[in-house]
């Protein structure tokens, strides 16, 4: 059975179709688009294509001419040169305003293809066919971007897809590291919006191997519902959408200091969530057993101590460089309780105090 979540934004409401075999629905989804597409242009992560390309190829409507364009696997697709190559191929294929771009891959390919669709002739429609767990987050909400040598995601646009077709069968080929990393964003969604989901997750996941099947599908659907409720309220990130950055301020610092790719994004976010939970206890008397939570993440294989190998000064330097920082203070998303996030500024002294506490407690996990 396929499930459907509707994402409502100011100008558009679109479906997320999620389930095992969801890709079989893509023809119907494409033919349902009100302004019938003239042709299709698939931008595919080449590694994903090698694993699952056949399934997508077979499911596309045979009535529409389709071009395929392959991009390097993962983050290296989000570069100016790959972006340019895509646009060149789109021009050569003579796409018009009603041609449809299909993004086939993880969050990286989705961000790139979405930005190509946003830029080509000032914006043409696109569909996301995400293939990672993390992409339950990135495929919904309309943020698209590539990287600049001076900063990740610095060049981009808001551009909502026409639909998201999320076939959970594709997730079975993910490595354990990618599974764990993507699932951190599900844990994030639970912490900022759904205490009972958090409880369910903590009971169900004893190791990364438990992240699968109908349990995973349920978690992804809830994650998408939570994300889409936030996006509905704040499409352009002027308010509550910032809650989605929970765990990301410290997490981004760990990710950057480790060297991108070494500690996966979600692994770093897991560290960042522990930090933000200790900070919430300190600033706000959050009643939560952060040390047991950290110990549980560790058992599930998260590298929870990845931040402790760097000095506080180094971490602080990266956090203040973050685009979300103002002055010497750092903007943080904290919790009043599980499911009740808020944004606050943290001073250097406060952060240093929490960092010391974090390091001390980390001996007990
Ligand atoms: P990714 O797209 O880089 O993919 C990670 C790796 O997994 C790649 O090597 C890829 O080839 C491989 N892969 C993808 N699907 C696979 C599958 N089914 N089986 C086996 N291997 C597979 O990583 P990601 O974690 O999906 O996405 C990270 C990106 O998402 C970052 O660039 C981040 O900035 C972006 N992001 C965007 C948003 C947003 O709102 N737009 C939100 C969060 C993250
Ligand atoms: Zn993230």
mmCIF file of C-alpha atoms and ligand atoms in Angstrom:
data_model
loop_
_atom_site.group_PDB
_atom_site.id
_atom_site.type_symbol
_atom_site.label_atom_id
_atom_site.label_comp_id
_atom_site.label_asym_id
_atom_site.label_seq_id
_atom_site.Cartn_x
_atom_site.Cartn_y
_atom_site.Cartn_z
ATOM 1 C CA UNK A 1 0.000 0.000 0.000
ATOM 2 C CA UNK A 2 1.304 3.381 -1.015
ATOM 3 C CA UNK A 3 0.943 6.252 1.402
ATOM 4 C CA UNK A 4 0.462 9.840 0.443
ATOM 5 C CA UNK A 5 1.388 13.020 2.291
ATOM 6 C CA UNK A 6 0.286 16.364 0.897
ATOM 7 C CA UNK A 7 2.719 19.246 1.194
ATOM 8 C CA UNK A 8 0.995 22.625 1.167
ATOM 9 C CA UNK A 9 2.933 25.759 0.270
ATOM 10 C CA UNK A 10 1.822 29.252 -0.687
ATOM 11 C CA UNK A 11 1.622 28.626 -4.394
ATOM 12 C CA UNK A 12 1.420 24.897 -4.661
ATOM 13 C CA UNK A 13 0.221 21.726 -2.999
ATOM 14 C CA UNK A 14 2.030 18.574 -4.027
ATOM 15 C CA UNK A 15 1.971 14.915 -3.064
ATOM 16 C CA UNK A 16 4.702 12.790 -1.551
ATOM 17 C CA UNK A 17 4.041 9.199 -2.513
ATOM 18 C CA UNK A 18 5.887 6.871 -0.213
ATOM 19 C CA UNK A 19 6.163 3.115 0.055
ATOM 20 C CA UNK A 20 7.842 0.045 -1.321
ATOM 21 C CA UNK A 21 7.322 0.096 -5.100
ATOM 22 C CA UNK A 22 6.249 3.764 -5.168
ATOM 23 C CA UNK A 23 8.242 4.300 -8.370
ATOM 24 C CA UNK A 24 5.526 2.325 -10.169
ATOM 25 C CA UNK A 25 3.252 5.332 -9.588
ATOM 26 C CA UNK A 26 5.500 7.817 -11.353
ATOM 27 C CA UNK A 27 3.814 7.619 -14.763
ATOM 28 C CA UNK A 28 0.463 8.411 -13.234
ATOM 29 C CA UNK A 29 1.994 11.247 -11.209
ATOM 30 C CA UNK A 30 3.591 12.747 -14.323
ATOM 31 C CA UNK A 31 0.452 12.423 -16.413
ATOM 32 C CA UNK A 32 -1.550 14.047 -13.581
ATOM 33 C CA UNK A 33 0.457 17.274 -13.706
ATOM 34 C CA UNK A 34 -2.077 19.940 -14.747
ATOM 35 C CA UNK A 35 0.103 21.416 -17.516
ATOM 36 C CA UNK A 36 1.086 18.251 -19.339
ATOM 37 C CA UNK A 37 4.893 17.983 -19.590
ATOM 38 C CA UNK A 38 6.359 18.163 -23.100
ATOM 39 C CA UNK A 39 9.356 15.950 -22.357
ATOM 40 C CA UNK A 40 11.368 14.517 -19.475
ATOM 41 C CA UNK A 41 14.934 15.200 -18.403
ATOM 42 C CA UNK A 42 16.302 12.898 -15.720
ATOM 43 C CA UNK A 43 19.310 14.078 -13.719
ATOM 44 C CA UNK A 44 20.628 10.909 -12.084
ATOM 45 C CA UNK A 45 23.350 10.206 -9.532
ATOM 46 C CA UNK A 46 25.477 7.772 -11.539
ATOM 47 C CA UNK A 47 25.970 5.354 -8.631
ATOM 48 C CA UNK A 48 22.243 5.293 -7.943
ATOM 49 C CA UNK A 49 21.546 4.772 -11.628
ATOM 50 C CA UNK A 50 23.828 1.722 -11.655
ATOM 51 C CA UNK A 51 21.811 0.207 -8.790
ATOM 52 C CA UNK A 52 18.246 1.270 -9.532
ATOM 53 C CA UNK A 53 18.178 3.010 -12.907
ATOM 54 C CA UNK A 54 16.381 0.168 -14.599
ATOM 55 C CA UNK A 55 13.444 0.406 -12.196
ATOM 56 C CA UNK A 56 12.960 4.104 -12.900
ATOM 57 C CA UNK A 57 13.502 3.690 -16.647
ATOM 58 C CA UNK A 58 10.838 0.985 -16.834
ATOM 59 C CA UNK A 59 8.347 3.032 -14.817
ATOM 60 C CA UNK A 60 8.503 6.275 -16.839
ATOM 61 C CA UNK A 61 5.718 6.918 -19.348
ATOM 62 C CA UNK A 62 6.755 5.636 -22.753
ATOM 63 C CA UNK A 63 4.665 8.361 -24.374
ATOM 64 C CA UNK A 64 7.151 11.089 -23.390
ATOM 65 C CA UNK A 65 10.601 11.632 -24.914
ATOM 66 C CA UNK A 66 13.155 11.273 -22.123
ATOM 67 C CA UNK A 67 16.774 12.413 -21.856
ATOM 68 C CA UNK A 68 19.110 11.049 -19.204
ATOM 69 C CA UNK A 69 21.965 13.046 -17.750
ATOM 70 C CA UNK A 70 24.364 11.492 -15.257
ATOM 71 C CA UNK A 71 26.167 13.360 -12.517
ATOM 72 C CA UNK A 72 28.911 12.256 -10.097
ATOM 73 C CA UNK A 73 27.750 10.374 -7.002
ATOM 74 C CA UNK A 74 26.988 12.362 -3.888
ATOM 75 C CA UNK A 75 28.197 15.788 -2.859
ATOM 76 C CA UNK A 76 30.566 16.353 -5.793
ATOM 77 C CA UNK A 77 27.468 16.828 -7.975
ATOM 78 C CA UNK A 78 26.762 20.138 -6.222
ATOM 79 C CA UNK A 79 29.505 22.087 -8.040
ATOM 80 C CA UNK A 80 29.426 24.959 -10.522
ATOM 81 C CA UNK A 81 30.941 22.779 -13.231
ATOM 82 C CA UNK A 82 28.361 19.994 -12.870
ATOM 83 C CA UNK A 83 25.605 22.616 -12.696
ATOM 84 C CA UNK A 84 26.862 24.153 -15.941
ATOM 85 C CA UNK A 85 27.095 20.750 -17.642
ATOM 86 C CA UNK A 86 23.503 20.025 -16.671
ATOM 87 C CA UNK A 87 22.245 23.325 -18.062
ATOM 88 C CA UNK A 88 24.196 22.780 -21.272
ATOM 89 C CA UNK A 89 22.626 19.350 -21.663
ATOM 90 C CA UNK A 90 19.191 20.817 -20.929
ATOM 91 C CA UNK A 91 19.673 23.461 -23.631
ATOM 92 C CA UNK A 92 20.950 20.862 -26.071
ATOM 93 C CA UNK A 93 17.882 18.763 -25.359
ATOM 94 C CA UNK A 94 15.831 21.867 -26.189
ATOM 95 C CA UNK A 95 13.781 21.714 -23.010
ATOM 96 C CA UNK A 96 10.984 24.262 -22.905
ATOM 97 C CA UNK A 97 9.040 25.807 -20.022
ATOM 98 C CA UNK A 98 6.863 22.725 -19.721
ATOM 99 C CA UNK A 99 9.593 20.127 -19.767
ATOM 100 C CA UNK A 100 9.916 18.189 -16.533
ATOM 101 C CA UNK A 101 13.167 17.566 -14.682
ATOM 102 C CA UNK A 102 13.385 14.403 -12.596
ATOM 103 C CA UNK A 103 15.947 14.254 -9.771
ATOM 104 C CA UNK A 104 17.086 10.694 -9.146
ATOM 105 C CA UNK A 105 19.415 10.206 -6.188
ATOM 106 C CA UNK A 106 20.090 11.360 -2.652
ATOM 107 C CA UNK A 107 19.916 14.845 -1.223
ATOM 108 C CA UNK A 108 22.922 15.994 -3.230
ATOM 109 C CA UNK A 109 21.475 15.071 -6.610
ATOM 110 C CA UNK A 110 18.080 16.427 -5.519
ATOM 111 C CA UNK A 111 19.567 19.782 -4.502
ATOM 112 C CA UNK A 112 21.499 20.048 -7.773
ATOM 113 C CA UNK A 113 18.654 18.954 -10.057
ATOM 114 C CA UNK A 114 16.200 21.179 -8.192
ATOM 115 C CA UNK A 115 18.490 24.164 -8.671
ATOM 116 C CA UNK A 116 18.897 23.319 -12.372
ATOM 117 C CA UNK A 117 15.107 23.258 -12.692
ATOM 118 C CA UNK A 118 14.841 26.531 -10.724
ATOM 119 C CA UNK A 119 17.383 28.242 -12.988
ATOM 120 C CA UNK A 120 16.542 26.952 -16.451
ATOM 121 C CA UNK A 121 14.376 29.593 -18.172
ATOM 122 C CA UNK A 122 13.787 31.081 -14.673
ATOM 123 C CA UNK A 123 12.176 27.909 -13.463
ATOM 124 C CA UNK A 124 10.659 24.778 -14.924
ATOM 125 C CA UNK A 125 8.848 21.976 -13.085
ATOM 126 C CA UNK A 126 10.612 19.063 -11.440
ATOM 127 C CA UNK A 127 9.910 15.875 -9.525
ATOM 128 C CA UNK A 128 12.042 14.390 -6.781
ATOM 129 C CA UNK A 129 12.751 10.667 -6.755
ATOM 130 C CA UNK A 130 14.834 10.462 -3.575
ATOM 131 C CA UNK A 131 16.905 7.366 -2.842
ATOM 132 C CA UNK A 132 18.357 7.981 0.625
ATOM 133 C CA UNK A 133 16.893 8.189 4.119
ATOM 134 C CA UNK A 134 18.202 11.706 4.528
ATOM 135 C CA UNK A 135 16.299 12.715 1.414
ATOM 136 C CA UNK A 136 12.980 12.327 3.266
ATOM 137 C CA UNK A 137 14.082 15.680 4.618
ATOM 138 C CA UNK A 138 15.801 17.289 1.631
ATOM 139 C CA UNK A 139 13.275 16.299 -1.058
ATOM 140 C CA UNK A 140 10.451 18.091 0.743
ATOM 141 C CA UNK A 141 10.304 21.823 1.232
ATOM 142 C CA UNK A 142 11.725 23.342 -1.921
ATOM 143 C CA UNK A 143 15.230 24.319 -0.873
ATOM 144 C CA UNK A 144 17.648 23.731 -3.742
ATOM 145 C CA UNK A 145 21.335 24.609 -3.891
ATOM 146 C CA UNK A 146 24.858 23.968 -5.056
ATOM 147 C CA UNK A 147 28.057 24.648 -3.124
ATOM 148 C CA UNK A 148 30.505 27.504 -3.577
ATOM 149 C CA UNK A 149 34.167 26.896 -2.729
ATOM 150 C CA UNK A 150 33.608 29.422 0.079
ATOM 151 C CA UNK A 151 30.536 27.766 1.536
ATOM 152 C CA UNK A 152 28.152 24.834 1.350
ATOM 153 C CA UNK A 153 24.649 25.482 -0.083
ATOM 154 C CA UNK A 154 25.502 29.154 -0.612
ATOM 155 C CA UNK A 155 24.109 29.352 -4.151
ATOM 156 C CA UNK A 156 20.505 28.295 -4.466
ATOM 157 C CA UNK A 157 16.819 29.025 -4.736
ATOM 158 C CA UNK A 158 13.470 28.075 -3.305
ATOM 159 C CA UNK A 159 11.732 25.924 -5.890
ATOM 160 C CA UNK A 160 9.015 23.456 -4.902
ATOM 161 C CA UNK A 161 8.733 20.161 -6.798
ATOM 162 C CA UNK A 162 5.533 18.999 -8.520
ATOM 163 C CA UNK A 163 5.681 15.759 -6.569
ATOM 164 C CA UNK A 164 7.990 13.494 -4.596
ATOM 165 C CA UNK A 165 7.995 9.794 -5.418
ATOM 166 C CA UNK A 166 9.763 7.996 -2.594
ATOM 167 C CA UNK A 167 10.290 4.291 -3.177
ATOM 168 C CA UNK A 168 11.570 2.737 0.037
ATOM 169 C CA UNK A 169 12.818 -0.322 -1.880
ATOM 170 C CA UNK A 170 15.726 1.871 -3.057
ATOM 171 C CA UNK A 171 16.872 2.347 0.531
ATOM 172 C CA UNK A 172 17.870 -1.298 0.930
ATOM 173 C CA UNK A 173 21.157 -0.746 -0.916
ATOM 174 C CA UNK A 174 22.323 2.075 1.375
ATOM 175 C CA UNK A 175 25.456 1.435 3.413
ATOM 176 C CA UNK A 176 25.110 1.208 7.174
ATOM 177 C CA UNK A 177 26.821 4.592 7.496
ATOM 178 C CA UNK A 178 24.382 6.283 5.111
ATOM 179 C CA UNK A 179 21.445 4.589 6.828
ATOM 180 C CA UNK A 180 22.543 5.795 10.230
ATOM 181 C CA UNK A 181 23.363 9.254 8.951
ATOM 182 C CA UNK A 182 20.003 9.767 7.268
ATOM 183 C CA UNK A 183 18.128 8.370 10.226
ATOM 184 C CA UNK A 184 19.602 11.094 12.460
ATOM 185 C CA UNK A 185 17.300 13.545 10.682
ATOM 186 C CA UNK A 186 14.327 11.341 11.594
ATOM 187 C CA UNK A 187 15.455 11.432 15.233
ATOM 188 C CA UNK A 188 15.704 15.219 14.845
ATOM 189 C CA UNK A 189 12.126 15.419 13.580
ATOM 190 C CA UNK A 190 10.983 13.345 16.545
ATOM 191 C CA UNK A 191 12.844 15.542 19.054
ATOM 192 C CA UNK A 192 11.435 18.810 17.702
ATOM 193 C CA UNK A 193 7.881 17.645 17.114
ATOM 194 C CA UNK A 194 6.817 14.199 18.281
ATOM 195 C CA UNK A 195 7.625 12.680 21.714
ATOM 196 C CA UNK A 196 5.791 9.436 20.933
ATOM 197 C CA UNK A 197 7.768 8.939 17.726
ATOM 198 C CA UNK A 198 10.946 9.432 19.754
ATOM 199 C CA UNK A 199 9.812 6.795 22.228
ATOM 200 C CA UNK A 200 8.967 4.389 19.421
ATOM 201 C CA UNK A 201 12.374 4.945 17.818
ATOM 202 C CA UNK A 202 14.315 4.477 21.037
ATOM 203 C CA UNK A 203 12.487 1.240 21.733
ATOM 204 C CA UNK A 204 12.792 -0.126 18.217
ATOM 205 C CA UNK A 205 16.372 0.759 17.324
ATOM 206 C CA UNK A 206 18.995 -1.262 19.134
ATOM 207 C CA UNK A 207 21.469 -1.119 16.261
ATOM 208 C CA UNK A 208 21.612 0.342 12.753
ATOM 209 C CA UNK A 209 20.287 -2.986 11.440
ATOM 210 C CA UNK A 210 16.900 -2.255 12.991
ATOM 211 C CA UNK A 211 16.444 0.760 10.710
ATOM 212 C CA UNK A 212 14.411 -0.977 8.007
ATOM 213 C CA UNK A 213 11.060 -2.294 6.819
ATOM 214 C CA UNK A 214 7.680 -1.027 7.891
ATOM 215 C CA UNK A 215 9.158 0.626 10.998
ATOM 216 C CA UNK A 216 11.422 2.741 8.790
ATOM 217 C CA UNK A 217 8.578 3.523 6.407
ATOM 218 C CA UNK A 218 6.427 4.730 9.295
ATOM 219 C CA UNK A 219 9.287 6.909 10.606
ATOM 220 C CA UNK A 220 9.888 8.439 7.177
ATOM 221 C CA UNK A 221 6.243 9.218 6.704
ATOM 222 C CA UNK A 222 6.039 10.904 10.121
ATOM 223 C CA UNK A 223 9.265 12.782 9.382
ATOM 224 C CA UNK A 224 7.808 14.063 6.115
ATOM 225 C CA UNK A 225 4.569 15.082 7.842
ATOM 226 C CA UNK A 226 6.517 17.004 10.464
ATOM 227 C CA UNK A 227 8.729 18.691 7.905
ATOM 228 C CA UNK A 228 5.816 19.606 5.679
ATOM 229 C CA UNK A 229 3.847 21.086 8.601
ATOM 230 C CA UNK A 230 6.815 23.345 9.359
ATOM 231 C CA UNK A 231 7.298 24.269 5.700
ATOM 232 C CA UNK A 232 3.603 25.093 5.412
ATOM 233 C CA UNK A 233 3.918 27.549 8.266
ATOM 234 C CA UNK A 234 7.172 29.103 7.101
ATOM 235 C CA UNK A 235 8.113 28.373 3.514
ATOM 236 C CA UNK A 236 11.019 30.842 3.235
ATOM 237 C CA UNK A 237 12.611 30.329 6.657
ATOM 238 C CA UNK A 238 11.747 33.549 8.412
ATOM 239 C CA UNK A 239 10.571 31.774 11.581
ATOM 240 C CA UNK A 240 9.744 28.239 12.669
ATOM 241 C CA UNK A 241 11.564 26.618 9.764
ATOM 242 C CA UNK A 242 14.741 27.373 11.719
ATOM 243 C CA UNK A 243 13.669 24.589 14.136
ATOM 244 C CA UNK A 244 14.805 22.143 11.474
ATOM 245 C CA UNK A 245 18.341 23.273 12.289
ATOM 246 C CA UNK A 246 18.127 21.540 15.662
ATOM 247 C CA UNK A 247 21.483 19.830 16.237
ATOM 248 C CA UNK A 248 22.972 21.475 13.170
ATOM 249 C CA UNK A 249 24.959 24.372 14.673
ATOM 250 C CA UNK A 250 27.383 22.214 16.634
ATOM 251 C CA UNK A 251 26.858 19.417 14.085
ATOM 252 C CA UNK A 252 28.007 21.551 11.156
ATOM 253 C CA UNK A 253 31.129 22.504 13.116
ATOM 254 C CA UNK A 254 31.977 18.842 13.749
ATOM 255 C CA UNK A 255 31.278 18.002 10.102
ATOM 256 C CA UNK A 256 33.493 20.838 8.851
ATOM 257 C CA UNK A 257 36.359 20.170 11.280
ATOM 258 C CA UNK A 258 36.346 16.414 10.574
ATOM 259 C CA UNK A 259 36.583 17.145 6.859
ATOM 260 C CA UNK A 260 33.389 16.732 4.877
ATOM 261 C CA UNK A 261 32.621 13.104 4.196
ATOM 262 C CA UNK A 262 34.596 11.639 7.092
ATOM 263 C CA UNK A 263 31.934 12.156 9.680
ATOM 264 C CA UNK A 264 28.714 11.910 7.668
ATOM 265 C CA UNK A 265 26.287 14.821 7.933
ATOM 266 C CA UNK A 266 23.745 12.977 10.079
ATOM 267 C CA UNK A 267 26.440 11.486 12.279
ATOM 268 C CA UNK A 268 27.656 15.001 13.017
ATOM 269 C CA UNK A 269 24.063 16.126 13.594
ATOM 270 C CA UNK A 270 23.672 13.320 16.141
ATOM 271 C CA UNK A 271 26.598 14.853 18.097
ATOM 272 C CA UNK A 272 24.996 18.266 17.658
ATOM 273 C CA UNK A 273 21.681 17.049 19.060
ATOM 274 C CA UNK A 274 23.427 15.761 22.195
ATOM 275 C CA UNK A 275 25.093 19.161 22.586
ATOM 276 C CA UNK A 276 21.800 20.995 22.052
ATOM 277 C CA UNK A 277 20.060 18.739 24.605
ATOM 278 C CA UNK A 278 22.681 19.467 27.262
ATOM 279 C CA UNK A 279 22.341 23.150 26.365
ATOM 280 C CA UNK A 280 18.558 22.890 26.764
ATOM 281 C CA UNK A 281 18.976 21.359 30.207
ATOM 282 C CA UNK A 282 21.374 24.133 31.196
ATOM 283 C CA UNK A 283 19.474 27.096 29.738
ATOM 284 C CA UNK A 284 15.999 25.901 30.239
ATOM 285 C CA UNK A 285 15.797 23.057 32.724
ATOM 286 C CA UNK A 286 14.721 20.674 29.995
ATOM 287 C CA UNK A 287 13.785 17.477 31.750
ATOM 288 C CA UNK A 288 15.476 14.831 29.611
ATOM 289 C CA UNK A 289 18.080 12.160 30.248
ATOM 290 C CA UNK A 290 20.612 13.348 27.695
ATOM 291 C CA UNK A 291 23.347 11.002 28.888
ATOM 292 C CA UNK A 292 21.163 7.909 28.338
ATOM 293 C CA UNK A 293 20.122 9.311 24.969
ATOM 294 C CA UNK A 294 23.811 9.693 24.028
ATOM 295 C CA UNK A 295 24.561 6.173 25.232
ATOM 296 C CA UNK A 296 21.698 4.862 23.088
ATOM 297 C CA UNK A 297 23.002 6.708 20.007
ATOM 298 C CA UNK A 298 26.430 5.241 20.683
ATOM 299 C CA UNK A 299 25.005 1.698 20.829
ATOM 300 C CA UNK A 300 23.290 2.361 17.492
ATOM 301 C CA UNK A 301 26.737 3.114 16.081
ATOM 302 C CA UNK A 302 26.771 6.925 16.013
ATOM 303 C CA UNK A 303 30.238 8.434 16.535
ATOM 304 C CA UNK A 304 28.968 10.470 19.474
ATOM 305 C CA UNK A 305 32.407 11.641 20.599
ATOM 306 C CA UNK A 306 33.475 12.962 17.194
ATOM 307 C CA UNK A 307 33.432 16.536 18.505
ATOM 308 C CA UNK A 308 35.593 15.916 21.547
ATOM 309 C CA UNK A 309 38.797 15.561 19.528
ATOM 310 C CA UNK A 310 38.610 19.264 18.612
ATOM 311 C CA UNK A 311 39.278 22.144 20.970
ATOM 312 C CA UNK A 312 36.380 24.309 22.063
ATOM 313 C CA UNK A 313 38.070 27.316 20.414
ATOM 314 C CA UNK A 314 38.094 25.543 17.056
ATOM 315 C CA UNK A 315 34.458 24.498 17.342
ATOM 316 C CA UNK A 316 33.417 27.979 18.458
ATOM 317 C CA UNK A 317 35.316 29.568 15.553
ATOM 318 C CA UNK A 318 33.381 27.462 13.043
ATOM 319 C CA UNK A 319 30.043 28.025 14.796
ATOM 320 C CA UNK A 320 30.446 31.816 14.621
ATOM 321 C CA UNK A 321 31.367 31.569 10.957
ATOM 322 C CA UNK A 322 28.103 29.748 10.305
ATOM 323 C CA UNK A 323 25.654 31.824 8.253
ATOM 324 C CA UNK A 324 23.185 31.676 11.120
ATOM 325 C CA UNK A 325 25.487 33.445 13.630
ATOM 326 C CA UNK A 326 25.278 37.109 14.616
ATOM 327 C CA UNK A 327 28.073 38.924 16.445
ATOM 328 C CA UNK A 328 29.903 36.842 19.038
ATOM 329 C CA UNK A 329 26.820 34.927 20.085
ATOM 330 C CA UNK A 330 25.644 31.816 18.285
ATOM 331 C CA UNK A 331 22.040 31.147 17.325
ATOM 332 C CA UNK A 332 20.874 27.817 18.673
ATOM 333 C CA UNK A 333 17.693 25.808 18.471
ATOM 334 C CA UNK A 334 16.938 24.398 21.931
ATOM 335 C CA UNK A 335 14.023 22.506 23.443
ATOM 336 C CA UNK A 336 11.643 23.614 26.172
ATOM 337 C CA UNK A 337 10.489 20.026 26.151
ATOM 338 C CA UNK A 338 10.599 17.254 23.566
ATOM 339 C CA UNK A 339 8.394 18.541 20.743
ATOM 340 C CA UNK A 340 8.713 22.199 21.833
ATOM 341 C CA UNK A 341 11.693 23.879 20.179
ATOM 342 C CA UNK A 342 12.663 27.553 20.276
ATOM 343 C CA UNK A 343 15.523 29.683 18.983
ATOM 344 C CA UNK A 344 17.918 31.523 21.262
ATOM 345 C CA UNK A 345 21.322 33.210 21.241
ATOM 346 C CA UNK A 346 24.107 31.556 23.211
ATOM 347 C CA UNK A 347 27.139 33.489 24.451
ATOM 348 C CA UNK A 348 30.657 32.176 24.192
ATOM 349 C CA UNK A 349 30.804 31.664 27.970
ATOM 350 C CA UNK A 350 27.604 29.605 27.960
ATOM 351 C CA UNK A 351 28.827 27.509 25.061
ATOM 352 C CA UNK A 352 32.165 26.901 26.729
ATOM 353 C CA UNK A 353 30.430 25.773 29.902
ATOM 354 C CA UNK A 354 28.227 23.332 27.961
ATOM 355 C CA UNK A 355 31.206 22.093 26.001
ATOM 356 C CA UNK A 356 32.997 21.264 29.274
ATOM 357 C CA UNK A 357 29.918 19.483 30.576
ATOM 358 C CA UNK A 358 29.578 17.569 27.272
ATOM 359 C CA UNK A 359 33.198 16.379 27.485
ATOM 360 C CA UNK A 360 32.871 15.353 31.121
ATOM 361 C CA UNK A 361 29.630 13.456 30.536
ATOM 362 C CA UNK A 362 31.004 11.772 27.414
ATOM 363 C CA UNK A 363 33.183 9.601 29.681
ATOM 364 C CA UNK A 364 30.003 8.030 31.045
ATOM 365 C CA UNK A 365 28.457 7.012 27.684
HETATM 366 P P1 LIG B 1 24.046 12.030 -1.091
HETATM 367 O O1 LIG B 1 23.028 12.472 -2.029
HETATM 368 O O2 LIG B 1 25.374 12.709 -1.129
HETATM 369 O O3 LIG B 1 24.238 10.467 -1.211
HETATM 370 C C1 LIG B 1 25.171 9.826 -0.389
HETATM 371 C C2 LIG B 1 25.803 8.635 -1.109
HETATM 372 O O4 LIG B 1 24.863 7.583 -1.198
HETATM 373 C C3 LIG B 1 26.238 8.963 -2.522
HETATM 374 O O5 LIG B 1 27.472 8.357 -2.741
HETATM 375 C C4 LIG B 1 25.157 8.309 -3.379
HETATM 376 O O6 LIG B 1 25.660 7.907 -4.630
HETATM 377 C C5 LIG B 1 24.762 7.125 -2.536
HETATM 378 N N1 LIG B 1 23.401 6.641 -2.697
HETATM 379 C C6 LIG B 1 22.276 7.367 -2.862
HETATM 380 N N2 LIG B 1 21.207 6.569 -2.881
HETATM 381 C C7 LIG B 1 21.662 5.305 -2.736
HETATM 382 C C8 LIG B 1 21.030 4.054 -2.663
HETATM 383 N N3 LIG B 1 19.699 3.916 -2.721
HETATM 384 N N4 LIG B 1 21.809 2.944 -2.513
HETATM 385 C C9 LIG B 1 23.149 3.063 -2.402
HETATM 386 N N5 LIG B 1 23.793 4.246 -2.451
HETATM 387 C C10 LIG B 1 23.061 5.346 -2.617
HETATM 388 O O7 LIG B 1 23.621 12.164 0.444
HETATM 389 P P2 LIG B 1 22.283 12.505 1.196
HETATM 390 O O8 LIG B 1 22.638 12.265 2.603
HETATM 391 O O9 LIG B 1 21.095 11.891 0.617
HETATM 392 O O10 LIG B 1 22.129 14.079 0.952
HETATM 393 C C11 LIG B 1 23.028 15.018 1.470
HETATM 394 C C12 LIG B 1 22.790 16.339 0.787
HETATM 395 O O11 LIG B 1 21.470 16.793 1.078
HETATM 396 C C13 LIG B 1 23.725 17.444 1.228
HETATM 397 O O12 LIG B 1 24.262 18.061 0.091
HETATM 398 C C14 LIG B 1 22.831 18.408 1.977
HETATM 399 O O13 LIG B 1 23.261 19.747 1.852
HETATM 400 C C15 LIG B 1 21.512 18.180 1.320
HETATM 401 N N6 LIG B 1 20.355 18.545 2.140
HETATM 402 C C16 LIG B 1 19.415 19.357 1.593
HETATM 403 C C17 LIG B 1 18.297 19.721 2.311
HETATM 404 C C18 LIG B 1 17.236 20.568 1.681
HETATM 405 O O14 LIG B 1 16.299 20.978 2.363
HETATM 406 N N7 LIG B 1 17.334 20.835 0.392
HETATM 407 C C19 LIG B 1 18.099 19.244 3.614
HETATM 408 C C20 LIG B 1 19.083 18.408 4.151
HETATM 409 C C21 LIG B 1 20.193 18.070 3.399
HETATM 410 ZN ZN1 LIG B 2 20.674 18.001 8.179
#
